[in-house]
Coordinates of C-alpha atoms and ligand atoms in Angstrom, one line a residue:
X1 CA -33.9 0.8 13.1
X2 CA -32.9 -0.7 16.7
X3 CA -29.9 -2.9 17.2
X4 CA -32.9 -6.0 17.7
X5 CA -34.5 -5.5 14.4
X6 CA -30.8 -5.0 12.5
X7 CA -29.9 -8.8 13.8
X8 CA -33.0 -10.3 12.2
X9 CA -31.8 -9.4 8.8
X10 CA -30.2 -12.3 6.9
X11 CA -26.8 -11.4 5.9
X12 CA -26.9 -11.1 2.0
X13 CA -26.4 -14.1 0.0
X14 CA -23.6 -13.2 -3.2
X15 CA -25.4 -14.1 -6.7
X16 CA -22.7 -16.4 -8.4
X17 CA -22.7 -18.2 -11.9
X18 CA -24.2 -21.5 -11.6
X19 CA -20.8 -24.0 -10.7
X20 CA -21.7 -26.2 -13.3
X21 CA -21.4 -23.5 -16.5
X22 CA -19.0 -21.5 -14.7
X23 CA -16.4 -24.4 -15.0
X24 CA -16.7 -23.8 -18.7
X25 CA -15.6 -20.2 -18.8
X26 CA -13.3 -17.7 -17.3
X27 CA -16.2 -15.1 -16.6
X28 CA -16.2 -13.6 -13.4
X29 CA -17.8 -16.0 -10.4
X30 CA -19.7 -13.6 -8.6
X31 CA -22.3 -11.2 -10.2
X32 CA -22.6 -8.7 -7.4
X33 CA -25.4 -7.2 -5.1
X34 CA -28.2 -5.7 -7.1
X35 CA -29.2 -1.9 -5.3
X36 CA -31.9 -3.6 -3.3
X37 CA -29.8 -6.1 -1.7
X38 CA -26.8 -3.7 -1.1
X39 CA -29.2 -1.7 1.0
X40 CA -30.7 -4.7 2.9
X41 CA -27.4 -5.5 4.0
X42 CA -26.0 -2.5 4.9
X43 CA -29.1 -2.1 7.0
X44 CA -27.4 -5.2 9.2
X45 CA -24.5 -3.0 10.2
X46 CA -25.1 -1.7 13.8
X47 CA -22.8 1.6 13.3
X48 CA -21.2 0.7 16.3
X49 CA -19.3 3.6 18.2
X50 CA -16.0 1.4 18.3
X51 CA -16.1 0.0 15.2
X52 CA -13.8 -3.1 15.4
X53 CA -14.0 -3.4 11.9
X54 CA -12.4 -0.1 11.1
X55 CA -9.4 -1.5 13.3
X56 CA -9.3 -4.8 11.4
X57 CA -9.0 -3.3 8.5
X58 CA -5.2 -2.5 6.9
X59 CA -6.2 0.5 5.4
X60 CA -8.3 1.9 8.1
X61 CA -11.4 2.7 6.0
X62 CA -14.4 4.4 7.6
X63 CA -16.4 1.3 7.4
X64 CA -19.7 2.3 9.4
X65 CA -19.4 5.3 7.0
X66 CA -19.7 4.2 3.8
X67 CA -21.9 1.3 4.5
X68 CA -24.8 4.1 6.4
X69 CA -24.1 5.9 3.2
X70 CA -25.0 2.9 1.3
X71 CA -28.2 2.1 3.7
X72 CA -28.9 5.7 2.5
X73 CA -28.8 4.6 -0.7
X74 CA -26.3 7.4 -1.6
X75 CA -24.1 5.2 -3.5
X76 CA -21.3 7.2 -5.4
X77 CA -20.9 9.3 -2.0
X78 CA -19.8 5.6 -0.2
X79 CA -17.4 4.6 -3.3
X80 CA -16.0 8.8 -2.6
X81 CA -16.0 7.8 1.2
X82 CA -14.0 4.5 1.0
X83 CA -11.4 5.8 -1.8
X84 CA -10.6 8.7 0.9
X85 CA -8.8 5.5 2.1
X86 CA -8.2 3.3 -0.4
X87 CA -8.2 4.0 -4.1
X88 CA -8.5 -0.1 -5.1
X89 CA -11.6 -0.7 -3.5
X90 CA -13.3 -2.8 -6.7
X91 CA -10.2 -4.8 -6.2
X92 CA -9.9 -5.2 -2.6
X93 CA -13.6 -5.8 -2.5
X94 CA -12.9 -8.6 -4.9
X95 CA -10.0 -10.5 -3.2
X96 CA -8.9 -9.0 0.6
X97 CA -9.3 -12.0 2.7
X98 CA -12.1 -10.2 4.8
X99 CA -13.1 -13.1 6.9
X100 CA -9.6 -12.9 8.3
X101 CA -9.6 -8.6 8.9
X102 CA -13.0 -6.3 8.7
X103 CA -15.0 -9.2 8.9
X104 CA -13.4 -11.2 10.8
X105 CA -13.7 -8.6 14.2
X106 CA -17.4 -7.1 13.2
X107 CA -19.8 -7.3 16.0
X108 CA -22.4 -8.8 14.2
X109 CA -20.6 -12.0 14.1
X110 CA -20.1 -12.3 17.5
X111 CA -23.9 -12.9 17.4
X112 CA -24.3 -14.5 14.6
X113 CA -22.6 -14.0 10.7
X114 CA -21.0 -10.7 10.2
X115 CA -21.8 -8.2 7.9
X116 CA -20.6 -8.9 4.1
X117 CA -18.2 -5.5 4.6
X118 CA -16.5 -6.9 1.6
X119 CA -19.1 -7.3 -0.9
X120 CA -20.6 -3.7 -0.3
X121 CA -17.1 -2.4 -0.8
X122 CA -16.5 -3.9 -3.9
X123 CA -21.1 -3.1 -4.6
X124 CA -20.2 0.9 -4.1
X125 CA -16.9 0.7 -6.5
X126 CA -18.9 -1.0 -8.9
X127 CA -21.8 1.4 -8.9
X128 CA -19.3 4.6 -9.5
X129 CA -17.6 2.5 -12.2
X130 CA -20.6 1.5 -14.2
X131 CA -22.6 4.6 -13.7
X132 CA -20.1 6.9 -15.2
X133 CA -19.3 8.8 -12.0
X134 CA -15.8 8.4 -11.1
X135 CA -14.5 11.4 -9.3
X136 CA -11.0 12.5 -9.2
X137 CA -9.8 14.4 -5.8
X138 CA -8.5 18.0 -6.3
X139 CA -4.9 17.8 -6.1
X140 CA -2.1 19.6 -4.2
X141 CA -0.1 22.5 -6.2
X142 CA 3.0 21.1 -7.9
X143 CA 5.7 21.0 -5.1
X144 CA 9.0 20.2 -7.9
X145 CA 10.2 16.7 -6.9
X146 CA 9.8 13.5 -9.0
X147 CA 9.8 10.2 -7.5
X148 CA 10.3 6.9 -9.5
X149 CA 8.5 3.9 -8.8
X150 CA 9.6 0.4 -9.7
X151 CA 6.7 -2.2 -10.0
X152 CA 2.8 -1.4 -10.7
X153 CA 1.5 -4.0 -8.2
X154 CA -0.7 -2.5 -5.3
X155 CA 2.1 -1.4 -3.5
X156 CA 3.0 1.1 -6.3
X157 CA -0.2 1.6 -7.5
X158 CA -0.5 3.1 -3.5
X159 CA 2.0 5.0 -3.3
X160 CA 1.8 6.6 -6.8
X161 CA -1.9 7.5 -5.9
X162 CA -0.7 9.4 -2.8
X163 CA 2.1 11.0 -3.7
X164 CA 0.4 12.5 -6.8
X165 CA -2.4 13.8 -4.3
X166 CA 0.0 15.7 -2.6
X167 CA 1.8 17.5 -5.4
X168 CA 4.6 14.8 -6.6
X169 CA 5.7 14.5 -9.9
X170 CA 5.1 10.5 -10.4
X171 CA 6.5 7.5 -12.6
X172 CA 6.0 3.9 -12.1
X173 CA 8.2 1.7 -14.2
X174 CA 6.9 -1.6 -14.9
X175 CA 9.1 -4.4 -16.5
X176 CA 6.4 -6.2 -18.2
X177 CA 4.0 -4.7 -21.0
X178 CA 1.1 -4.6 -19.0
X179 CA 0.9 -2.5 -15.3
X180 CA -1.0 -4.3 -12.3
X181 CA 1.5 -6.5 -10.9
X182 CA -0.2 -9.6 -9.8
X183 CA -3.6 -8.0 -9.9
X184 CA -2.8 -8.7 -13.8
X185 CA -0.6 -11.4 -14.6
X186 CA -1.4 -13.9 -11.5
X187 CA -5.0 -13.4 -10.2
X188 CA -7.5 -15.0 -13.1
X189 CA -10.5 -12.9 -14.7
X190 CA -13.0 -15.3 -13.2
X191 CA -12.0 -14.1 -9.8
X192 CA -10.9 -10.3 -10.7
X193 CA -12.1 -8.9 -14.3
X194 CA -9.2 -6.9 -16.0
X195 CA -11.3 -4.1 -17.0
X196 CA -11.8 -3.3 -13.4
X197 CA -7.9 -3.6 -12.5
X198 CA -7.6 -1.5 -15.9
X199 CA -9.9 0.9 -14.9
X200 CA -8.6 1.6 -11.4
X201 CA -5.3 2.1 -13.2
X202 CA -7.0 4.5 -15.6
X203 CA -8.0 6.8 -12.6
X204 CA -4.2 6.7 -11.5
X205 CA -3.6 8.0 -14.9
X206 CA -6.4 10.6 -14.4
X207 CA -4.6 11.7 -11.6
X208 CA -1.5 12.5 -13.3
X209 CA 0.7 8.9 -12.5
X210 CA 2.8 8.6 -15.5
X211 CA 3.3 4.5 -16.1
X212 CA 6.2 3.5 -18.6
X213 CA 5.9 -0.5 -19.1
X214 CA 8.9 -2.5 -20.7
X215 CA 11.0 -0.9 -18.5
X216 CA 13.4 -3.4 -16.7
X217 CA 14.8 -1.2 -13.3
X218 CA 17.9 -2.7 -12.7
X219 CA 18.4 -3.7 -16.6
X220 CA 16.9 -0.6 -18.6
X221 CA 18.2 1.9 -16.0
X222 CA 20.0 0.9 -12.3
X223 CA 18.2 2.8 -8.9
X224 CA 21.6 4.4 -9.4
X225 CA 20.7 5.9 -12.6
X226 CA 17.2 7.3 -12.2
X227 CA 18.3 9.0 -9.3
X228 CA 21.4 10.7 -11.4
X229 CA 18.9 11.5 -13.5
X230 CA 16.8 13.7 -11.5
X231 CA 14.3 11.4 -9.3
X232 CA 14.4 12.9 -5.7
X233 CA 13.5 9.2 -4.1
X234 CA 12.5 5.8 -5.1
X235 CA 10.0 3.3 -4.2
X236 CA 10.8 -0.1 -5.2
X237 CA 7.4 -2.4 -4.6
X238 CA 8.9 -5.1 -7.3
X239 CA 6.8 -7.9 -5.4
X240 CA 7.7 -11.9 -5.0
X241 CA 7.7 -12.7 -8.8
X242 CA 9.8 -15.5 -8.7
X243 CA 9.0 -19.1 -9.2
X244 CA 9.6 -21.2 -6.6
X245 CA 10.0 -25.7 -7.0
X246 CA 10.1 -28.4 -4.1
X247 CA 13.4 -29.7 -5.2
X248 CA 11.7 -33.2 -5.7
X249 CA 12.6 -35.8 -8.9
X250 CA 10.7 -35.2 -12.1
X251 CA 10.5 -31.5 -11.9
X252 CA 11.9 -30.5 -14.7
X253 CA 9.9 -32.8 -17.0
X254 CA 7.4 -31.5 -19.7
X255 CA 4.1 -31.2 -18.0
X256 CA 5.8 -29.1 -15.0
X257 CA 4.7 -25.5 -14.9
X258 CA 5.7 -23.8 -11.5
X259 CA 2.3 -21.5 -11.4
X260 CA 3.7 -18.4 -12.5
X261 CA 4.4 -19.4 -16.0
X262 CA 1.1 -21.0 -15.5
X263 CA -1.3 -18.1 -14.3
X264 CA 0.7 -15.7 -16.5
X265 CA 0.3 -17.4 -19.8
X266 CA -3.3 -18.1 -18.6
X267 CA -4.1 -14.4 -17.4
X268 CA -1.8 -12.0 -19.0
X269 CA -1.1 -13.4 -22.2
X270 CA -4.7 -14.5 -22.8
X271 CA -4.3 -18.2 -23.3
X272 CA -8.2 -18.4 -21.9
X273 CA -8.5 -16.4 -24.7
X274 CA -8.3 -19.7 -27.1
X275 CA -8.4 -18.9 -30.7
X276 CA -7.8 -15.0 -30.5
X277 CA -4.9 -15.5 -29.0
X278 CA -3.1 -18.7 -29.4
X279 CA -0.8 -18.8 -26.4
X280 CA 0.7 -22.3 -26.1
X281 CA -0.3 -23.8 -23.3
X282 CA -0.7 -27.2 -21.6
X283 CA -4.0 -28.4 -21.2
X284 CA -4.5 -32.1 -19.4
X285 CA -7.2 -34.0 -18.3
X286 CA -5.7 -35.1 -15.1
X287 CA -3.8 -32.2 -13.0
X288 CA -2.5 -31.8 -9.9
X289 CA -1.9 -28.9 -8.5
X290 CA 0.7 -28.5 -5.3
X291 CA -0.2 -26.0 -2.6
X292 CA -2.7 -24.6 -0.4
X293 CA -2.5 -20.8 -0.8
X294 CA -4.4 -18.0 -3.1
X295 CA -2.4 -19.4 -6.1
X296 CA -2.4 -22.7 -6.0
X297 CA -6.3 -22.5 -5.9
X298 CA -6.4 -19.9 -8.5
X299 CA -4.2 -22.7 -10.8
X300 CA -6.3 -25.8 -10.4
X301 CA -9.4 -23.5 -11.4
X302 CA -8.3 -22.6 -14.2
X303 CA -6.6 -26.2 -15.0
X304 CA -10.6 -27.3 -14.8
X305 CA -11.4 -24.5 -16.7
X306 CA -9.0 -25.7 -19.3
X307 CA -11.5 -28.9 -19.7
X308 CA -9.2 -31.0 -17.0
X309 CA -11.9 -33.8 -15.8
X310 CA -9.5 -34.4 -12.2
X311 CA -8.2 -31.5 -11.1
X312 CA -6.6 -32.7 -7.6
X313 CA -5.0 -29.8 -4.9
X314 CA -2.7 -31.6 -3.2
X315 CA -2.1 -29.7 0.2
X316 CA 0.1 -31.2 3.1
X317 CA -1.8 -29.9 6.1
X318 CA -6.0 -30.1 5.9
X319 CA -8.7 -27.5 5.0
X320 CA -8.2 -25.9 8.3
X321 CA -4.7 -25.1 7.9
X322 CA -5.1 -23.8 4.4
X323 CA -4.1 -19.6 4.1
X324 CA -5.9 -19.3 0.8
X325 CA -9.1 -17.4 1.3
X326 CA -12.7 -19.0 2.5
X327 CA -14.8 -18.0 -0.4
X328 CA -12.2 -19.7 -3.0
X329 CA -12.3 -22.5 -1.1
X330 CA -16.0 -23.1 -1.2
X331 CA -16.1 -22.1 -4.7
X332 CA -13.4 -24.5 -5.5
X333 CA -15.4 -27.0 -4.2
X334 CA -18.5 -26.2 -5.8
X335 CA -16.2 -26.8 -9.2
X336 CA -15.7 -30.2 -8.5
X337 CA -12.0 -29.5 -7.5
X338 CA -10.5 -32.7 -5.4
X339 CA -8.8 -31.9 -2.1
X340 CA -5.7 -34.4 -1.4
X341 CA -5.1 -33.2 2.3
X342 CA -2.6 -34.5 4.0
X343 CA -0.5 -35.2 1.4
X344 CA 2.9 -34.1 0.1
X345 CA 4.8 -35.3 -3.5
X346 CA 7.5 -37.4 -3.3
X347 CA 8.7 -37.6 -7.0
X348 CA 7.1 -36.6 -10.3
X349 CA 7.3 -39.8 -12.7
X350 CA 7.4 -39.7 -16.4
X351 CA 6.9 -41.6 -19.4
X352 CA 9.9 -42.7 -21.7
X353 CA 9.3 -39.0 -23.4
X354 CA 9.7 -37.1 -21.1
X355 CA 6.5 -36.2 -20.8
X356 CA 4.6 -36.1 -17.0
X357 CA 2.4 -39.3 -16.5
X358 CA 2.1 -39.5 -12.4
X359 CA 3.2 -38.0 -9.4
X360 CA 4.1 -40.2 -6.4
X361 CA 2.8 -38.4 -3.0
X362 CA 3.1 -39.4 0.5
X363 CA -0.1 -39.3 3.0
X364 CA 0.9 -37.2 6.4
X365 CA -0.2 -36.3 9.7
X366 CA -0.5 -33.0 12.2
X367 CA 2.3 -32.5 14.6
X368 CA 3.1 -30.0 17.0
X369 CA 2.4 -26.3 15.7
X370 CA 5.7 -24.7 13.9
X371 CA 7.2 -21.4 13.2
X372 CA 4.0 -20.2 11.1
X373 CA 1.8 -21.4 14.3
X374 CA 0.3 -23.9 11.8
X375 CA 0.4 -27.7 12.9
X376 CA 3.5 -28.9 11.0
X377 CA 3.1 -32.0 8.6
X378 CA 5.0 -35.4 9.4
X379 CA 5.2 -38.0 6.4
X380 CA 3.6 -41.2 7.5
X381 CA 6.0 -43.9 7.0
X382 CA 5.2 -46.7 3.6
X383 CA 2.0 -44.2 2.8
X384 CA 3.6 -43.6 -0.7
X385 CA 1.0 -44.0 -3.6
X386 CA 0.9 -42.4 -7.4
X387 CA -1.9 -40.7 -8.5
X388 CA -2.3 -40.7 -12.6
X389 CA -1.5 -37.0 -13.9
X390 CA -0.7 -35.4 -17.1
X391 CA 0.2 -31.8 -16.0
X392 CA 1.6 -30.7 -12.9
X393 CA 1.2 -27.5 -11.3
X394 CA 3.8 -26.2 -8.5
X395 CA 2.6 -23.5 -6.1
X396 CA 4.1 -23.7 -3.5
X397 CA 5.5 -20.0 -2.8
X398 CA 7.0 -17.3 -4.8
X399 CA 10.6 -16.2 -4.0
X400 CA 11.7 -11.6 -4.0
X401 CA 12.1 -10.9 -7.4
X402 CA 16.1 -10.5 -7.1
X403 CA 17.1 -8.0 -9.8
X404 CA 17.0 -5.2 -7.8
X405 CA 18.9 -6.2 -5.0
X406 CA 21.3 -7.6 -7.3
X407 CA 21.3 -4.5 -9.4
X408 CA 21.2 -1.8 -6.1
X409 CA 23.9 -3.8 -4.1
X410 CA 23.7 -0.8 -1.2
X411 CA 20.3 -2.1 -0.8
X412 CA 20.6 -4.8 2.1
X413 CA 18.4 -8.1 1.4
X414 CA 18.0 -10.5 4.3
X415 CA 18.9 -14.0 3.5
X416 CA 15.4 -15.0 1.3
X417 CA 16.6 -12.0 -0.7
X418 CA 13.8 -9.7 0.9
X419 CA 14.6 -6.0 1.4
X420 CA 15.5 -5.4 4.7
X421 CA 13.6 -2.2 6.0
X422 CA 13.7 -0.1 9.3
X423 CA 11.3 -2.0 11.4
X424 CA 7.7 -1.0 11.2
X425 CA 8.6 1.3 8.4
X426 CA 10.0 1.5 4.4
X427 CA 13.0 3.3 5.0
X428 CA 15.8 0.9 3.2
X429 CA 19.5 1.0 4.1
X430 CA 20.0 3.1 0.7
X431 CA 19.1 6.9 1.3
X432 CA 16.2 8.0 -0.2
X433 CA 15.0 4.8 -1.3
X434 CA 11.7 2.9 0.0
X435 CA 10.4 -0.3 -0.3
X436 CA 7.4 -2.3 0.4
X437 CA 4.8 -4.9 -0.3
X438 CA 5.9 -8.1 -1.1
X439 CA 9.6 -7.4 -1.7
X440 CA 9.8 -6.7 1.7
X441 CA 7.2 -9.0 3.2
X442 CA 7.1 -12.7 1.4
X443 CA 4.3 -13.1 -0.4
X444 CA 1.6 -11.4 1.7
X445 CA -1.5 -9.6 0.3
X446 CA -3.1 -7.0 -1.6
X447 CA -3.9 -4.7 1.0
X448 CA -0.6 -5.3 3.1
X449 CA 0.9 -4.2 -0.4
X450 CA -1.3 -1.2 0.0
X451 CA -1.3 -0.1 3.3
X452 CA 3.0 -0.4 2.9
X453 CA 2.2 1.8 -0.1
X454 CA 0.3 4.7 2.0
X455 CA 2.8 4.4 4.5
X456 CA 6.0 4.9 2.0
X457 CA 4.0 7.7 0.3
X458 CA 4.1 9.7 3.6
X459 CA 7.9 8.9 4.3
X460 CA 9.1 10.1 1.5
X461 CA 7.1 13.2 1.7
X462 CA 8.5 13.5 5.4
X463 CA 12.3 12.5 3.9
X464 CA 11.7 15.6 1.3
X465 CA 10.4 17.7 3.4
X466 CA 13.3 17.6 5.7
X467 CA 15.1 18.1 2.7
X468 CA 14.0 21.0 1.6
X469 CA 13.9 22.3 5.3
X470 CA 17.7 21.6 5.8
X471 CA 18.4 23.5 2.3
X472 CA 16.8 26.8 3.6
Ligands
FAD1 C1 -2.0 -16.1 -8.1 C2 -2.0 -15.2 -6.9 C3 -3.2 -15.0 -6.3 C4 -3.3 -14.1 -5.2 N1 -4.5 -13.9 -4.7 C5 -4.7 -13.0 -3.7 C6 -5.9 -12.7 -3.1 O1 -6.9 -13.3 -3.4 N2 -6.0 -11.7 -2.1 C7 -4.9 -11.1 -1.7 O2 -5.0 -10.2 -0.9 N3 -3.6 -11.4 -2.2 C8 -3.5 -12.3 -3.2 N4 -2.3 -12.6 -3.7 C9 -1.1 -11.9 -3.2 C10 -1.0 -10.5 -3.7 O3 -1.4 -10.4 -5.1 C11 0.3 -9.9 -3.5 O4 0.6 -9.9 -2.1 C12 0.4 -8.4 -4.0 O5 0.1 -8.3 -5.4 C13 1.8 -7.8 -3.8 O6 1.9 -6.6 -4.3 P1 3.2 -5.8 -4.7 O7 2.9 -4.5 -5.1 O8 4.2 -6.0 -3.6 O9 3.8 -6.7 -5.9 P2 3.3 -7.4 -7.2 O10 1.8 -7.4 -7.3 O11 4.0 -8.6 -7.3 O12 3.8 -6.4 -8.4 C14 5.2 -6.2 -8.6 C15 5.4 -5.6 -10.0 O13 6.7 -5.2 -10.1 C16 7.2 -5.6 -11.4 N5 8.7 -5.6 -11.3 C17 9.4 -6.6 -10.7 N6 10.7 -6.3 -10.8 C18 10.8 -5.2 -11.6 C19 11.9 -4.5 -12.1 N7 13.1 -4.8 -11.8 N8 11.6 -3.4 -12.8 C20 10.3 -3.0 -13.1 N9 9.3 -3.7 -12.6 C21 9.5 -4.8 -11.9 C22 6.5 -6.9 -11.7 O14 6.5 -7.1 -13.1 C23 5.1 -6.6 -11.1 O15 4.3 -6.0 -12.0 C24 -2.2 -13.5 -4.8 C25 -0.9 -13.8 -5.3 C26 -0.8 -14.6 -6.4 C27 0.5 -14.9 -7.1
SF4_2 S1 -18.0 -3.9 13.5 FE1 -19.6 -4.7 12.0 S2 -21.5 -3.8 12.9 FE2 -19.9 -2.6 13.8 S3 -19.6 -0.9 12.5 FE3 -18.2 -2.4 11.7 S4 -19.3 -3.5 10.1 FE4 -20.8 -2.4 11.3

């Protein structure tokens, strides 16, 4: 097909559940691209010779390559082509901001809307899934070295996938009962089903990654410890777990959730799972929700899937400035969800029980860009006004997860307790131990958490290589 006739193709519209019913469950939003349309789409891609997609992409897949593969209608040979790269592609097809990477670069949209790279990722890891075809790459022969790995989040999930691949003994250790990191325990079902997250795990496990849950590093066993007891290197990829508040009045009233206790008692122990399992948790009919980001937008969806009738985002800058990603945003607003731009809480204000029963927020204005290169927010002076809430919902960043620093003090943090690394690499200040994803990073995203995960996987292969080199 020429270039001409490629452009006239609509890109591919995603079948969704209607907003109105969807608001009433915790089923998945978007039902995927039937065979037909996943074809018609690929078709748009141009197969350029410098595809600026591949380059926009963390990982690096062969993007004009799977997606000709898919045009082909060869679909398990796309889902074999992209997991050469990346062996989460159901869940980065799900939730990688591609508007911002592959997408965000493709040709097509220089001419018009780019081609939905995203959406036949996550099409092609479907299809393998469902139709029973999952293949498992022949691995390297055992080379005799173990490496632990603390946290099942991407990052680990990565690394463990590689390192297995080439011939590693491999255990991840996970504190809580349940491996997937946030994958699991922060991003909701309606937005990423757990089977899937389950099942890519389950193809780990296929390949020979041992997982022991309940395992606290730094509590059950110190870095110190695993190594004495026979792991040749560590990677620590024990994420940004911890709750972080504004520091404004009222926060510690009942009502207050920061949106990890929120999301996890929501997502991980089942609370949407109302009567099966009866998880306590808060359920209001006005919320408000603070923050602009992935998880404050994945909190007020399901505080309106909890029956709220408001469910208000309170953000300080405006829909421009907000990092979480473009498709939540429009589904959000297709729920009914009530953007307060421009607007920052002063105080939370409760009732003579302690109980939550407004929050007063001041309205702001757009300064001069700051650090993040985002237009920083100035209160506007005697704005002040309440808005009537029930339940308040802070997400306004997560903080490192400190217990391995604390735990590993030869580990160097910087001073938000991040693990300091050599630059562009996972190399900590402790020998023979890596770290990556958002430990090292802030809270970034899945496949920055992945793409540090390939790259530790082949430094600690280099590091034991050397190893054994020097022993000979
Ligand atoms: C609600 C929410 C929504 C998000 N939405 C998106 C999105 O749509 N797209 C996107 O790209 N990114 C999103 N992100 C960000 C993304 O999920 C993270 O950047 C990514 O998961 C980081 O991966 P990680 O491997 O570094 O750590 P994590 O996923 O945080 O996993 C770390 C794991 O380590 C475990 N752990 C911690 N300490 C220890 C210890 N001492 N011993 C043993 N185990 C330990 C934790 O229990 C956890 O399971 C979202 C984040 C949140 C919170
Ligand atoms: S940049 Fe766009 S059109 Fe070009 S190969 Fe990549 S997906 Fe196809």
């Amino acid at each position: 097909m020429e270039p001409r006739e490629r452009l006239k193709i609509q890109r591919q519209k995603m079948p969704a559940q209607d907003s109105g019913v969807r608001i009433t469950n915790f089923q998945e939003v978007n039902y995927g691209y039937t065979p037909k349309m996943a074809m018609l789409e690929a078709q748009r891609c141009l197969l350029c010779k410098k595809p600026l997609c591949v380059a926009g992409c963390p990982v690096n897949i062969d993007i004009p390559s799977f997606i000709s593969l898919i045009a082909e209608g060869k679909f398990t040979e796309a889902a074999k082509k992209i997991k050469e790269s990346n062996s989460l592609p159901a869940i980065c097809g799900r939730v990688c901001p591609q508007e911002e990477q592959c997408e965000g670069v493709c040709v097509v949209g220089n001419k018009g809307v780019s081609v939905a790279i995203g959406h036949l990722e996550r099409f092609a890891a479907d299809w393998e899934r469902t139709n029973g075809e999952i293949s498992t790459p022949e691995k390297h022969t055992p080379i005799g070295k173990k490496i632990a790995i603390v946290g099942s989040g991407p990052s680990g999930l990565t690394v463990a996938s590689e390192l297995v691949k080439m011939g590693y003994a491999v255990t991840i250790f996970e504190a809580l009962h349940t491996p997937g990191g946030v994958l699991v325990y922060g991003i909701p079902e309606f937005r990423l089903p757990k089977d899937i997250v389950n099942s890519e795990i389950d193809y780990l496990r296929k390949l020979g990654v041992e997982i022991v849950t309940n395992f606290v590093v730094g509590k059950t066993m110190t870095i110190d410890d695993l190594i004495k007891s026979g792991y040749d290197a560590v990677f620590v990829g024990s994420g940004a777990g911890l709750p972080v508040f504004m520091n404004v009045s009222g926060e510690n009233l009942n009502g207050v959730y920061s949106a990890n206790e929120y999301l996890t008692r929501t997502n991980l122990m089942k609370a949407y799972v109302f009567p099966e399992y009866d998880t306590p948790i808060a359920k209001a009919k006005n919320v408000a929700v603070i923050g602009g980001g992935n998880t404050a937008m994945d909190a007020v969806r399901t505080a309106k899937r909890f029956g709220a009738e408001h469910a208000y985002l309170i953000y300080r800058r405006s829909w421009e400035e907000m990092p979480a990603r473009l498709e939540e945003r429009h589904h959000a607003r297709e729920e009914g969800i009530e953007f307060t731009f421009l607007t920052a809480p002063v105080r939370i204000i409760g009732d003579e029980n302690g109980w939550v029963q407004g929050i007063e927020c001041i309205k702001m204005e757009l300064g001069d860009p700051d650090a993040s290169g985002r237009r920083k927010p100035v209160p506007i002076k005697g704005s002040e006004f309440v808005i009537d809430v029930e339940l308040v919902v802070v997400a306004v960043g997560n903080g490192a997860n400190p217990l391995i620093p604390i735990s590993t003090p030869d580990i160097q943090t910087n001073k938000w307790g991040n693990i300091i690394v050599k630059e562009g690499e996972t190399v900590t200040t402790k020998n023979g131990v890596f770290a990556g994803g958002d430990i090292v990073r802030g809270g970034a995203t899945v496949i920055l958490a992945m793409g540090d995960g390939k790259k530790a996987a082949q430094e600690i292969n280099t590091y034991l290589m050397e190893k054994i080199d020097n022993k000979q």
